[in-house]
Each structure stands twice: as C-alpha cells, then as structure tokens.
Short mmCIF file of C-alpha atoms and ligand atoms in Angstrom, two decimals:
data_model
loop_
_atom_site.label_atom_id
_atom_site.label_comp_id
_atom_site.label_asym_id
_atom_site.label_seq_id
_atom_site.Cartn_x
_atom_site.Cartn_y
_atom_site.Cartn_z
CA UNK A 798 39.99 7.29 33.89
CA UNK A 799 37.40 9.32 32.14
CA UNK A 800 38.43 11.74 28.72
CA UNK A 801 37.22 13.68 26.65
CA UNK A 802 37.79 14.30 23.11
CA UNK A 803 40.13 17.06 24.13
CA UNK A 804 41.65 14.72 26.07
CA UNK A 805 40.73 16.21 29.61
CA UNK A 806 39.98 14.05 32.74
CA UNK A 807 36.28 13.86 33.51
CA UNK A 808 36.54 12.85 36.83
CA UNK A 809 33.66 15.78 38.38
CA UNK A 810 29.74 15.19 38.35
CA UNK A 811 27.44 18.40 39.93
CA UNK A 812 24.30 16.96 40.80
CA UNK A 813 21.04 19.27 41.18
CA UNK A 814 18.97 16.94 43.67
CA UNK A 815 16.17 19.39 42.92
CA UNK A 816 15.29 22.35 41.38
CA UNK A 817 13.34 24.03 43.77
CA UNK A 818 14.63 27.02 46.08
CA UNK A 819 13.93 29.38 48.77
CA UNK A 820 14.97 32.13 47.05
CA UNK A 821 14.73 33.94 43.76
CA UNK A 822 18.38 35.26 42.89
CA UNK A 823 17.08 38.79 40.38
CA UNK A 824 20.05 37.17 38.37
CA UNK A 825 19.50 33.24 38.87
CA UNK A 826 15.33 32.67 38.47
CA UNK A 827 13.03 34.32 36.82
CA UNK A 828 10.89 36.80 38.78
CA UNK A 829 7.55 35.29 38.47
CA UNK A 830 8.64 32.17 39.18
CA UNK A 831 9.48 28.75 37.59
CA UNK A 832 7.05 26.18 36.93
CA UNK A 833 8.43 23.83 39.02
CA UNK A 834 8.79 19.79 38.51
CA UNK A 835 6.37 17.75 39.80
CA UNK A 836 8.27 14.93 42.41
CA UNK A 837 7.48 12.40 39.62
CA UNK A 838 9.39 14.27 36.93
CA UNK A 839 12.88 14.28 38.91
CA UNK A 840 15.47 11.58 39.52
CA UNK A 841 14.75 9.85 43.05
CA UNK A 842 17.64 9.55 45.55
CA UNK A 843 17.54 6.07 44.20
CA UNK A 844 18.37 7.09 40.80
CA UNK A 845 20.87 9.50 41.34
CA UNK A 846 23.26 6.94 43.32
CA UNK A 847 22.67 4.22 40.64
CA UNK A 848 24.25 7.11 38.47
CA UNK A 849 26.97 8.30 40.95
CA UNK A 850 28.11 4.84 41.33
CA UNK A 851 28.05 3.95 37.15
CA UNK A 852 30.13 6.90 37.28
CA UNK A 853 32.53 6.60 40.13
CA UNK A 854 33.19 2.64 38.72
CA UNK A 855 34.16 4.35 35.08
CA UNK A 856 36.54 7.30 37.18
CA UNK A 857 34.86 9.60 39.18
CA UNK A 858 35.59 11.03 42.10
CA UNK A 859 34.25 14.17 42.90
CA UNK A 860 30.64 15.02 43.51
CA UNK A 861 29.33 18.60 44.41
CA UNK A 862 25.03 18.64 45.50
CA UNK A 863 23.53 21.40 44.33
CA UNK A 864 20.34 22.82 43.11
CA UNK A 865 17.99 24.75 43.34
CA UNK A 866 18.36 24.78 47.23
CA UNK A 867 19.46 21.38 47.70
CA UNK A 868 18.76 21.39 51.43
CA UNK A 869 15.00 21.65 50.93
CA UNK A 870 14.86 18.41 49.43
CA UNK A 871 12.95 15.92 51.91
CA UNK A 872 15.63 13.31 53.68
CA UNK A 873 18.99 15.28 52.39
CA UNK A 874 20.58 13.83 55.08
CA UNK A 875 20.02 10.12 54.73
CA UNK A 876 21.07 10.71 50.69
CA UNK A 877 24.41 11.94 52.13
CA UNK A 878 25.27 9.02 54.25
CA UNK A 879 24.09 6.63 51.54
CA UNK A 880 26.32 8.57 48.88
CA UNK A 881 29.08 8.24 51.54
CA UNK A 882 29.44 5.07 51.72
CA UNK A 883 30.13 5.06 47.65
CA UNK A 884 33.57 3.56 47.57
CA UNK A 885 35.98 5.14 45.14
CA UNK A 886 33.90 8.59 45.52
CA UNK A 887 36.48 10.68 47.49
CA UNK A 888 35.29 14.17 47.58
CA UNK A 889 31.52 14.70 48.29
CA UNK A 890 30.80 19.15 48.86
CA UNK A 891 27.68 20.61 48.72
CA UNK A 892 26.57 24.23 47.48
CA UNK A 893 23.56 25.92 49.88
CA UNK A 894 22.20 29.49 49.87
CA UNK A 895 22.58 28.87 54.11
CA UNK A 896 19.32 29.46 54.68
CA UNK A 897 18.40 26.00 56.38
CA UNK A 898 22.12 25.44 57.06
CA UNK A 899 21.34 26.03 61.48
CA UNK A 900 19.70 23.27 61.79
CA UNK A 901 20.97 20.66 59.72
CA UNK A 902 24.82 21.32 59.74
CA UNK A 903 25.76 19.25 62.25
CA UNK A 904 23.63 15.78 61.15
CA UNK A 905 24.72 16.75 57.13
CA UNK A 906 28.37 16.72 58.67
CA UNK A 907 27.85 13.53 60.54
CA UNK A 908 26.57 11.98 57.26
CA UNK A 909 29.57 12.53 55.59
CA UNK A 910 29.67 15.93 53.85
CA UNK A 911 32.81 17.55 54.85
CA UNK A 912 33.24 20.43 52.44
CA UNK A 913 30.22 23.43 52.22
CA UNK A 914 30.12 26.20 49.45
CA UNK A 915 27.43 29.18 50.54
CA UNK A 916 25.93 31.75 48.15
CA UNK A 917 26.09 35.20 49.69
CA UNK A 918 25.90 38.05 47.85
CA UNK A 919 26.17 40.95 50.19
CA UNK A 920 26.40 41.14 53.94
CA UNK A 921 24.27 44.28 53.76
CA UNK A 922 20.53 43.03 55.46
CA UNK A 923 18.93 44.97 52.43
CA UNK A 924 20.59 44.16 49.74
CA UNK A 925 20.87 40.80 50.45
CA UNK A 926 16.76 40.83 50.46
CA UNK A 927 16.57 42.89 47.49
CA UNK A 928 18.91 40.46 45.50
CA UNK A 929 17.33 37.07 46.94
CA UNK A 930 14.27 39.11 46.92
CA UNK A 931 13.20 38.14 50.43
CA UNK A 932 15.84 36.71 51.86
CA UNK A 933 16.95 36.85 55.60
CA UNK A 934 20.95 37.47 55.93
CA UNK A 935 20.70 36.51 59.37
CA UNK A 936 19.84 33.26 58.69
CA UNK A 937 22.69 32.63 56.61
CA UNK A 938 25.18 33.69 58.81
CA UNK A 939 23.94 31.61 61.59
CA UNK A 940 24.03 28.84 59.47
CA UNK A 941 28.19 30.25 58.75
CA UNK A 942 28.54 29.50 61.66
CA UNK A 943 26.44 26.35 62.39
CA UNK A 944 29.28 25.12 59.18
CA UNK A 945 31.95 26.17 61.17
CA UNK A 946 30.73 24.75 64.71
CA UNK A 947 30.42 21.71 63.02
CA UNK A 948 33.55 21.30 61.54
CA UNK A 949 33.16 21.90 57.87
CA UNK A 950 36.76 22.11 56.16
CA UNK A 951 36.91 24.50 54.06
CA UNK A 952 34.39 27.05 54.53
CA UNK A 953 34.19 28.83 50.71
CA UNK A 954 31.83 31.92 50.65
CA UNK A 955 30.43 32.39 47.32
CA UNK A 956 30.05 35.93 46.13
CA UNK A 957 28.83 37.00 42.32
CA UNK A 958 30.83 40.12 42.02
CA UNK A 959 27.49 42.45 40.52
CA UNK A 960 28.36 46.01 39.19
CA UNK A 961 26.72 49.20 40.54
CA UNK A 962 25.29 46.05 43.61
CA UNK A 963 28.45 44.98 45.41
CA UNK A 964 31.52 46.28 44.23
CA UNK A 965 31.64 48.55 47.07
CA UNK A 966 31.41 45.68 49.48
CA UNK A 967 34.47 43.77 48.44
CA UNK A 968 36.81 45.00 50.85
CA UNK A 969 34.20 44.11 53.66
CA UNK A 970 34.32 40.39 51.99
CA UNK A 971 38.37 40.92 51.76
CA UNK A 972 38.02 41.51 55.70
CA UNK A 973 36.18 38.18 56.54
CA UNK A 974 38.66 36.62 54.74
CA UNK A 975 41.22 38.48 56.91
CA UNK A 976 38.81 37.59 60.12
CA UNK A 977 37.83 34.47 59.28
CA UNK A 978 39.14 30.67 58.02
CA UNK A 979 37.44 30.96 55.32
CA UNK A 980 37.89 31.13 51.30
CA UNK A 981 35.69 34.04 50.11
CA UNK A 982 35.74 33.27 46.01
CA UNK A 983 34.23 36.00 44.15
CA UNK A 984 32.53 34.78 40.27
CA UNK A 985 31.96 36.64 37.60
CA UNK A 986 28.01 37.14 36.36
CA UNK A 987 27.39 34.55 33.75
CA UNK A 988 24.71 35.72 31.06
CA UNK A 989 22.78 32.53 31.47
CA UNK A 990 19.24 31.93 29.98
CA UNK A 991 17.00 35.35 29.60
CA UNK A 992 17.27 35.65 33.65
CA UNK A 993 19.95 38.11 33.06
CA UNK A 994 18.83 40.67 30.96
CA UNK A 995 17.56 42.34 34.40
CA UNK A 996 21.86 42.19 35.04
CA UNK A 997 22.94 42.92 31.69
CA UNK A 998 25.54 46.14 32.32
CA UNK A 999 26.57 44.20 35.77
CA UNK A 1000 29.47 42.07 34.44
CA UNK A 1001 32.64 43.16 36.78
CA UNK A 1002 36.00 41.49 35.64
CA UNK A 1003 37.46 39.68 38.66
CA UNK A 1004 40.84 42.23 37.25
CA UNK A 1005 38.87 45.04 38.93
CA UNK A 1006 38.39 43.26 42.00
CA UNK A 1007 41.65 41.90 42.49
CA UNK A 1008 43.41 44.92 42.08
CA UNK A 1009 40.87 47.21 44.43
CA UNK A 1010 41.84 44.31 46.99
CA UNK A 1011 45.48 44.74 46.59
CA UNK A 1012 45.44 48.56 47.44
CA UNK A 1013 44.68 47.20 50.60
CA UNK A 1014 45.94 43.79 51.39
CA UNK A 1015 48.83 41.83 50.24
CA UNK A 1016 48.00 38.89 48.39
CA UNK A 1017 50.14 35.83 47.77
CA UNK A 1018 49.03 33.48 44.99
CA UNK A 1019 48.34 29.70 46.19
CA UNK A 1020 49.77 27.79 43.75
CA UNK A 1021 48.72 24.14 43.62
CA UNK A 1022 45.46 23.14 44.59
CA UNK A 1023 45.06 22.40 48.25
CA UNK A 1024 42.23 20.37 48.04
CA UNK A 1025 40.52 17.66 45.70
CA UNK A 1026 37.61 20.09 45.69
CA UNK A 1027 39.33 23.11 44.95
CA UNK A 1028 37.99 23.92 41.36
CA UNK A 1029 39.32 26.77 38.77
CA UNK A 1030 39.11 29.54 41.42
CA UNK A 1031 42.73 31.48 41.31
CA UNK A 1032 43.78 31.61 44.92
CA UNK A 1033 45.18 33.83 47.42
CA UNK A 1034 46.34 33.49 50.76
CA UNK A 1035 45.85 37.27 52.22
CA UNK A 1036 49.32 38.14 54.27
CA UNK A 1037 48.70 38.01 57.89
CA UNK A 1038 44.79 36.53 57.67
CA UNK A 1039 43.39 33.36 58.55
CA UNK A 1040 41.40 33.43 55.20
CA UNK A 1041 41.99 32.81 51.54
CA UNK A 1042 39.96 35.04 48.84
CA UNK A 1043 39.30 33.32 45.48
CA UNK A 1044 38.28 34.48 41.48
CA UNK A 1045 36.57 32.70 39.32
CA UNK A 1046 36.54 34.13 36.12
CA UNK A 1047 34.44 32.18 33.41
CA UNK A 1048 33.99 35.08 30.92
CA UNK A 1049 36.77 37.24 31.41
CA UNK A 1050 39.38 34.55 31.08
CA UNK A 1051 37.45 31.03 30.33
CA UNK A 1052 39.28 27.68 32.25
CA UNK A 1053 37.51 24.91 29.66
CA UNK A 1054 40.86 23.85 28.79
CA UNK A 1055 40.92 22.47 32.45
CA UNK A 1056 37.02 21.48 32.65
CA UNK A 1057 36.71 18.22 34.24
CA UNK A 1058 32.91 18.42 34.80
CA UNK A 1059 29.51 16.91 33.90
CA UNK A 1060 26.10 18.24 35.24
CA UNK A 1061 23.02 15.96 36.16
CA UNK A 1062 19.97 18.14 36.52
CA UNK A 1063 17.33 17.09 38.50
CA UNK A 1064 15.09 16.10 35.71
CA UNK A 1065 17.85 13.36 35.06
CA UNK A 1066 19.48 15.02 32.26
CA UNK A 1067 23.42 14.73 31.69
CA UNK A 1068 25.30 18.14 30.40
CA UNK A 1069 28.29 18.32 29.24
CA UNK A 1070 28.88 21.89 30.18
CA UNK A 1071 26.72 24.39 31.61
CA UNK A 1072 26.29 26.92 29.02
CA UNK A 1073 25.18 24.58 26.08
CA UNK A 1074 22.42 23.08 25.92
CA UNK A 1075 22.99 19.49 24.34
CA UNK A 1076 21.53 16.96 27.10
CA UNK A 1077 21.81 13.38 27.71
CA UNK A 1078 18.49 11.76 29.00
CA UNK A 1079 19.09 9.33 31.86
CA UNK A 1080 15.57 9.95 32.92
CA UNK A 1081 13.51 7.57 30.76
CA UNK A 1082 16.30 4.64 30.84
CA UNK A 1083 16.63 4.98 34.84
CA UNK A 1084 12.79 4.20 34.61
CA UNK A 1085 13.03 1.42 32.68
CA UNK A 1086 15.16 -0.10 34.79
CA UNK A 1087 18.32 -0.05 32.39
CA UNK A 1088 21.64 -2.16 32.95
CA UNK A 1089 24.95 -0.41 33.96
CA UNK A 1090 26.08 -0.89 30.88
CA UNK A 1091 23.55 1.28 29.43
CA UNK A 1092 24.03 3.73 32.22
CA UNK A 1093 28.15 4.29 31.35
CA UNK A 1094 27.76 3.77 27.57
CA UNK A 1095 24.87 7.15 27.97
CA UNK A 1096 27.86 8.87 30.65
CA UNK A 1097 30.48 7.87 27.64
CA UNK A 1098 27.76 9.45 25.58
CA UNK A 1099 27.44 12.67 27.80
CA UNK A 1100 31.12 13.04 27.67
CA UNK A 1101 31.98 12.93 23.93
CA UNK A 1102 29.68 16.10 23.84
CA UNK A 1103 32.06 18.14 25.83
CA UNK A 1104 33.28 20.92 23.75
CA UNK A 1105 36.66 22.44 23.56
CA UNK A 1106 35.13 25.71 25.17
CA UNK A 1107 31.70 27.70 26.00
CA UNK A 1108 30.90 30.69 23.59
CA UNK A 1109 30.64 33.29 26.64
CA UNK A 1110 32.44 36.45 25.91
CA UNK A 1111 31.99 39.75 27.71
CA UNK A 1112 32.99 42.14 24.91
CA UNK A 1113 29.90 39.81 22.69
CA UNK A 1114 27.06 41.97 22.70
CA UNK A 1115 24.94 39.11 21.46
CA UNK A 1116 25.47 36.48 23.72
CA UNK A 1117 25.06 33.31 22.80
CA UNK A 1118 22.94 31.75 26.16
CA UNK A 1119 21.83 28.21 26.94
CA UNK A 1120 18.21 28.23 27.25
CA UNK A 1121 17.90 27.10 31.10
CA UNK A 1122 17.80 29.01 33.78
CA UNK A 1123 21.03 28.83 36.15
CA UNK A 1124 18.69 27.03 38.85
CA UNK A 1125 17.91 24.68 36.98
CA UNK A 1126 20.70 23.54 35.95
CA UNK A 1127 22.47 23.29 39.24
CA UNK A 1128 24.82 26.20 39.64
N1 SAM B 999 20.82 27.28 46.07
C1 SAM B 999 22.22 26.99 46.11
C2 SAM B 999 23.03 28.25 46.33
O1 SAM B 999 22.43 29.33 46.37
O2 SAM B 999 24.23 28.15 46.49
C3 SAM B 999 22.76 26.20 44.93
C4 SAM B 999 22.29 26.56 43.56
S1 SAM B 999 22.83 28.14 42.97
C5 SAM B 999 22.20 28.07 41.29
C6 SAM B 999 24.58 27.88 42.83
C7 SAM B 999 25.43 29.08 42.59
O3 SAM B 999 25.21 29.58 41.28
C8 SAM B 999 25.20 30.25 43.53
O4 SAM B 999 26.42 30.60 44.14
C9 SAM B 999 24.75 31.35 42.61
O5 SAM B 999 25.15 32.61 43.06
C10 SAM B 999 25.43 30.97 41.31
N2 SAM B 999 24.83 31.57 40.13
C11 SAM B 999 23.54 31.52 39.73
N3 SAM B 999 23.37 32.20 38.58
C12 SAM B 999 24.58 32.70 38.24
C13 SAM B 999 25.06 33.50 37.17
N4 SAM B 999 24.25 33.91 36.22
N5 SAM B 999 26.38 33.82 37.15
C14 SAM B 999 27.22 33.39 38.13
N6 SAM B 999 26.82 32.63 39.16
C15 SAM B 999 25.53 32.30 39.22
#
C-alpha cells in the first residue's frame, strides 16, 4: 500500500489522456483558446500503461480517464481494453462531456469501462451553449442514454453548481435524480488558474443547495461508500426515487484529510494535488526508456509532495490558484 506523509492511502491515479476538448467550459478554458500540445509532447497510450501498471504493482487500484475530452483521443477504445486487462487495477471510470458518448458507449463498455461520469451543466438548450460556448445538449443526452443502454453502472451526472447560471435549475436536476438511476453530484466552482475570474462572484456553497432540495424532497444520507469509485461526494438516496443526488464541496468544507489521489497530465507530469502546482516529470524518463524502478521511485517521489491540504478558501479574497488551467490538468 501506497502513503503519504500524512499517512493517507494513495491508492487513486486521474489520468488526462489528452488535453484537447470539444468544448470551452467559460469557467474551465480560456476563451481564446489553449495552445494546444503537439501529439509528440504528450504521453502515448504506451506510456501511460507502463505508468498505470508501475503504479498498480506499488498499490493502486483505481483509475479515472479524463481530460480535456478524453473521448476525442484517436483509438480510446483499444487503450481501454489494454488498461483492462491490468491485473490488480480494479476500478477503471471515465469522465466525458457526452458529446461523442452515442456512438462509442457500447464498444467503450465492451472494452471494459464500466463506470461513466458526464459534465452537464444545465439541461436548458441555451445555457448549456452559452456555458460550453457551442455546445449541443442534445447530444449529450443521447449519449445519457447510449450510457445507460449500454449498461454503465453507475450513471453520475456532473453538475458545477454556478451562481446567478444554475441555481434555479437544481430542483429540475433533483427530479432526474427522482426519474432516473442515476447519481446527479453537484461541485462547487473551484477558482482554478485565471479561467475563473470570468466566474468570480459564482461560488454557491453546496449548504444552499442541499437545503433548497430538502424543501422539496426527503433526503436520506448514504453512509458508506457503495462503490470503489465513489469519491468524497456526500450522498443521498432521495425517498421514493430511483436516483441518488451527490455534493462535493472542495472549498466550502475541503476532504484532503481523505485525498487518496495523484494526477498524470497528459504532458506526462505527476501532481500531487490539483490545486498546487509542484509536478513530477515522467515525460523525459518515459522517453528514455527508464526502468520500473525509476518509474515507482519518481511515483514515491510524486507522493511525498502531497500536502496536508489545498489553500482554497471561499471567504479568501486573494486566492491562492495553481497556474494551469482545469483542462489541463484533467478535471
Ligand atoms: N471533458 C471532460 C468533461 O467535461 O467531463 C473531462 C474533463 S473536465 C476538466 C472534468 C470536470 O471538471 C468537469 O465535470 C468540469 O465541469 C469540471 N471542472 C472544470 N473546471 C472546474 C472548476 N473550476 N471547478 C469545478 N469543476 C470544474
């Protein structure tokens, strides 16, 4: 098993397989763009499972794909049934905007992925485009349901909880959750990277959500985690509904004390936590053609950098961000 210097089990690797995307999130990218990597400047599928598997041999066993849009990324599905067949990894999930979801659902299923996170922000057709700015809510809903068609288990719906944008659409997400298997977890906006000073004023408390919710609907608190992928989201079953409704609150009420994460962006950097900005190079050494033991000792490395907590704090009018932008990182 994996620790830290805190002495928490590092046993969870999000990996941005590239940091490109099909949309531009008003709080996520940067309006006019990113300059984006070139294909020789990220990690190649090759790379990235050399890692995974270092890893997984030294304790891990969760992985989540993300990116940028990690669905765009040429061959997605043959990278999921090779990183399936990793023995000891026992929890692969993925996190998708939907977009491309349709048509590939089924085949990433059949590869192996079991468990699907998807970013929606509103299920208003103009908002949604005005917030992605451009994208088509239609699309992600048929790719909701091209998840569920295909068996995905569990279905969580993503929602950044945006004041004065989508508070007044909660109880419309409250209803899927009613309607719907599925867990709809609502996340506090991080003040990541410059990106956000178009959303600075926007931060809603998950308190305010969860208590406009329970005018409405009962909720009773799910305990213990139900599954290996279930992360620091504080869950609710809602009385009489087929769906669960999650908050995450990383600024309101940090969970670092439980963190059990590393990040590998796609430039083949390891962080130890998202909002500071110490990175481990895996890059160059990959290239080289390094030995495992290299590999772990630079994950050991990665590891020891983990602090006891971020420095986010709502009430902080001078944030202290990390310099990347949240895509690309790997949200
Ligand atoms: N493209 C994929 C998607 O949209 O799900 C994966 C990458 S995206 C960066 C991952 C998640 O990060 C999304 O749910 C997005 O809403 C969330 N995110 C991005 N910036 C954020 C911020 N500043 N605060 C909170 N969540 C953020």
């Amino acid at each position: 098993m994996l620790h830290d210097t805190y002495q928490r089990t590092i046993n969870y690797l999000r990996v941005s397989i590239t940091d490109r995307c099909n949309l531009r999130c008003e709080y996520c990218r940067p309006k006019e763009g990113v300059s984006l990597k070139g294909h020789e400047d990220i990690l190649s599928y090759e790379d990235i499972l050399r890692v995974i598997s270092a890893a997984v041999r030294m304790g891990l066993i969760k992985v989540r794909l993300t990116g940028g849009e990690p669905l765009l990324r040429r061959d997605f599905v043959d990278f999921v049934s090779r990183l399936a067949k990793i023995e000891g990894l026992q929890d692969i999930s993925l996190t998708t905007n939907g977009i491309l979801l349709e048509n590939m659902a089924e085949a990433i299923y059949k590869a192996g992925l079991r468990r699907v996170n998807i970013s929606l922000d509103s299920m208003n057709p103009d908002r949604y485009r005005e917030i992605t700015r451009g994208g088509d809510l239609k699309s992600v809903l048929r790719g909701i349901a091209a998840a569920e068609k295909a068996g995905f288990s569990p279905i969580k719906i993503n929602v950044v909880a945006i004041k004065g944008f989508n508070d007044d659409e909660v109880l419309d997400f409250a209803r899927l959750a009613a309607n719907k298997p599925f867990q709809i977890r609502f996340i506090e906006l991080m003040p990541i990277s410059e990106v956000n000073t178009a959303t600075q004023g926007c931060f809603l408390p998950m308190s305010v959500l969860r208590n406009k919710i329970m005018e409405h609907y009962q909720l009773e608190p799910l305990g213990k985690k139900k599954f290996i992928s279930d992360g620091p989201a504080e869950i609710y079953r809602l009385s009489g509904g087929l769906g669960e409704i999650g908050f995450i609150h990383p600024v309101s009420s940090h969970f670092c004390a439980t963190c059990n994460r590393l990040r590998l962006t796609a430039d083949g950097k390891l962080r130890a936590c998202l909002l500071r900005d110490e990175e481990i190079d895996l890059k160059k050494p990959l290239s080289a053609s390094c030995d495992d033991d290299v590999l772990q000792d630079l994950i050991s490395q990665a590891i020891l950098l983990k602090p006891a907590h971020h420095d986010l704090d709502c009430t902080d009018r001078h944030l202290k961000k990390c310099h990347r932008d949240m895509s690309d990182i790997g949200g």
